[in-house]
Coordinates of C-alpha atoms in Angstrom, one line a residue:
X1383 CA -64.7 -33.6 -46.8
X1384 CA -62.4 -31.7 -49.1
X1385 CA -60.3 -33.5 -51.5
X1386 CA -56.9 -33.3 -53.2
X1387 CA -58.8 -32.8 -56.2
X1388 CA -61.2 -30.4 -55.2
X1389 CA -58.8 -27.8 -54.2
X1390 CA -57.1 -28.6 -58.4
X1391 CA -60.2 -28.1 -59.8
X1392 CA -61.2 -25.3 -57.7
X1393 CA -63.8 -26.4 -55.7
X1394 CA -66.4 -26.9 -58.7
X1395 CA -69.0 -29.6 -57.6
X1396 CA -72.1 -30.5 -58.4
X1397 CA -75.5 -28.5 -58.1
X1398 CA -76.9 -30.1 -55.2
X1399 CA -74.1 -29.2 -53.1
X1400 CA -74.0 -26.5 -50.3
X1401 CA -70.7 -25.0 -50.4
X1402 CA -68.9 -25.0 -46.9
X1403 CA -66.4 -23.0 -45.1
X1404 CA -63.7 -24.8 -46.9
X1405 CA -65.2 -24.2 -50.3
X1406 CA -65.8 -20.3 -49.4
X1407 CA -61.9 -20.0 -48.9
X1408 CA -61.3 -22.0 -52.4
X1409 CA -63.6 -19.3 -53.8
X1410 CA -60.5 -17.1 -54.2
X1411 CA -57.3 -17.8 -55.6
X1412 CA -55.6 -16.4 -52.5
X1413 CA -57.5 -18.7 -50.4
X1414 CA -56.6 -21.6 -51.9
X1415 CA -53.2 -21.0 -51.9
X1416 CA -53.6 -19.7 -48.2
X1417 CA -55.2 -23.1 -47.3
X1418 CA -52.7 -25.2 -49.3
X1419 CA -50.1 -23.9 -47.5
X1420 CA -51.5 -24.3 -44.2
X1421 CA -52.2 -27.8 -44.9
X1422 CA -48.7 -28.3 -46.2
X1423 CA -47.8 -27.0 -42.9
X1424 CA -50.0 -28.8 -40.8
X1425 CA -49.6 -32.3 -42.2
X1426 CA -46.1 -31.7 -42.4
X1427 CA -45.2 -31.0 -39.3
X1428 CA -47.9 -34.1 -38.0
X1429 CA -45.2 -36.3 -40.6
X1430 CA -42.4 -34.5 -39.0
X1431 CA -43.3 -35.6 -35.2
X1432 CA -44.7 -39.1 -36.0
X1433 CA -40.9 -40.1 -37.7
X1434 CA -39.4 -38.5 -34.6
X1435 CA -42.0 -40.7 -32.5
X1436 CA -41.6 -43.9 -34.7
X1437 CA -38.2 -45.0 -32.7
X1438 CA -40.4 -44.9 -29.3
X1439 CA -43.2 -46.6 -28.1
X1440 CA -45.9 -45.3 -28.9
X1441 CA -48.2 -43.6 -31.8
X1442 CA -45.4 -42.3 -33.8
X1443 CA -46.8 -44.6 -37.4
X1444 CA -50.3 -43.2 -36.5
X1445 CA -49.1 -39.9 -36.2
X1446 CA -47.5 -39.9 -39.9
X1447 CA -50.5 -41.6 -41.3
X1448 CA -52.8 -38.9 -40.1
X1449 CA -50.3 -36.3 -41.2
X1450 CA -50.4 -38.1 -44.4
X1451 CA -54.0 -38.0 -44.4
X1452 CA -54.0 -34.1 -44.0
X1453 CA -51.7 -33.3 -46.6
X1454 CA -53.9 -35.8 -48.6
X1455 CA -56.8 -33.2 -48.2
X1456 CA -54.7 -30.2 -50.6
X1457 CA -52.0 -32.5 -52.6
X1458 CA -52.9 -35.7 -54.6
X1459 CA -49.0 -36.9 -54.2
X1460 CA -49.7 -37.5 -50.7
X1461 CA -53.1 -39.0 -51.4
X1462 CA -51.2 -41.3 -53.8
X1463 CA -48.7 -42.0 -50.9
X1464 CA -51.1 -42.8 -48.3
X1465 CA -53.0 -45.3 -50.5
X1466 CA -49.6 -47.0 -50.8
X1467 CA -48.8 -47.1 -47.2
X1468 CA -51.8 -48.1 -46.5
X1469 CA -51.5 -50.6 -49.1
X1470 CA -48.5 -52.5 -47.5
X1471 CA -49.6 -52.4 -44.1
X1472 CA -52.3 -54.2 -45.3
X1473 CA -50.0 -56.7 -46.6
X1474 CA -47.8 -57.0 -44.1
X1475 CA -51.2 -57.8 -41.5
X1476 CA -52.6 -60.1 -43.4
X1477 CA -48.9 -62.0 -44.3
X1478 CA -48.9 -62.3 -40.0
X1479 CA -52.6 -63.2 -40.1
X1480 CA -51.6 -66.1 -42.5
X1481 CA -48.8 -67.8 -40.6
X1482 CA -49.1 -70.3 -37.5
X1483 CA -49.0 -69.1 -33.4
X1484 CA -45.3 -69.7 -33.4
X1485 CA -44.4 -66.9 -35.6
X1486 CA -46.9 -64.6 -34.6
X1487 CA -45.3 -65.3 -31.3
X1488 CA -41.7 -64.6 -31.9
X1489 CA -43.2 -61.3 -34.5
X1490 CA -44.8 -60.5 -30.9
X1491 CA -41.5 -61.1 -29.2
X1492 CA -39.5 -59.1 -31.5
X1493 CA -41.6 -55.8 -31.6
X1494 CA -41.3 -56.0 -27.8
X1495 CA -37.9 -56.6 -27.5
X1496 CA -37.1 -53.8 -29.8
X1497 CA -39.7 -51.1 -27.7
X1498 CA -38.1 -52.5 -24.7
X1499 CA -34.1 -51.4 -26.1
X1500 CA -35.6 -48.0 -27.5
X1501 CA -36.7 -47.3 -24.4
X1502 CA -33.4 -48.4 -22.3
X1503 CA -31.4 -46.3 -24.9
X1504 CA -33.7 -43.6 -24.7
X1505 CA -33.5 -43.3 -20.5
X1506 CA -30.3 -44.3 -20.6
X1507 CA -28.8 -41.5 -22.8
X1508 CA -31.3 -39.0 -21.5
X1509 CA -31.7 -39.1 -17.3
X1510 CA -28.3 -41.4 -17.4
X1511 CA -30.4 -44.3 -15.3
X1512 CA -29.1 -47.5 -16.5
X1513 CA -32.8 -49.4 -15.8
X1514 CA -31.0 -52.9 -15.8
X1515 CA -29.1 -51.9 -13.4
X1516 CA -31.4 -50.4 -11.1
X1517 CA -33.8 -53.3 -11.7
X1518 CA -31.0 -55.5 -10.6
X1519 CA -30.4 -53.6 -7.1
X1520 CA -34.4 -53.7 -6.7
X1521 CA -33.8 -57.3 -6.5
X1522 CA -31.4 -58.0 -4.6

């Protein structure tokens, strides 16, 4: 796999190594600017979607982490970034790993509660279905 600084350094690698598609478009100056832009835009766009997505259940974190993760093929800024993400979810899983069932629990509770009002919000302002509401007639 291509890296960040493969395409700075302009594909040079070692003698044993069979040069790939990738590495035949790095060959030329406009190539690598040709591929560096369609990463940008690529892994852009994937960062773009996954912060729209992040409100709603769903893969919306995923979605910037793999954007991340393509941009991190052409730009070491974004390689740098993703380490640091990745970095602090890390943290953050292994703080909850550390603490007892109850607060794991209400952590549990919480992230559902919060999906659950997105998603109210979300049909609410969108198809104007209040879902409290119709779950209350359902009922009754």
């Amino acid at each position: 796999m291509a890296t960040a600084e493969d395409s700075r350094t302009g594909g040079k690698r070692d003698a044993g190594h069979t040069p790939g598609w990738l590495d035949r478009i790095r060959a030329t100056p406009a190539g690598r600017l040709t591929l560096r832009i369609v990463i940008g835009v690529i892994g852009t766009a994937l960062v773009v979607a996954g912060l729209i997505m992040v409100p709603f259940p769903g893969p919306g974190w995923l979605v910037v982490f793999a954007g991340l993760a393509v941009l991190a093929t052409e730009f070491s800024w974004a390689s740098r970034l993703l380490e640091f993400a990745k970095a602090r979810v890390r943290a953050a899983t292994d703080w909850l790993k550390r603490q007892n069932w109850f607060v794991r629990i209400v952590a549990g509770a919480l992230t559902l509660l919060c999906a659950a009002a997105i998603v109210w919000v979300s049909v609410r302002l969108t198809l104007g279905v209040d879902l409290i509401q119709e779950a209350g007639e359902l009922l009754s």
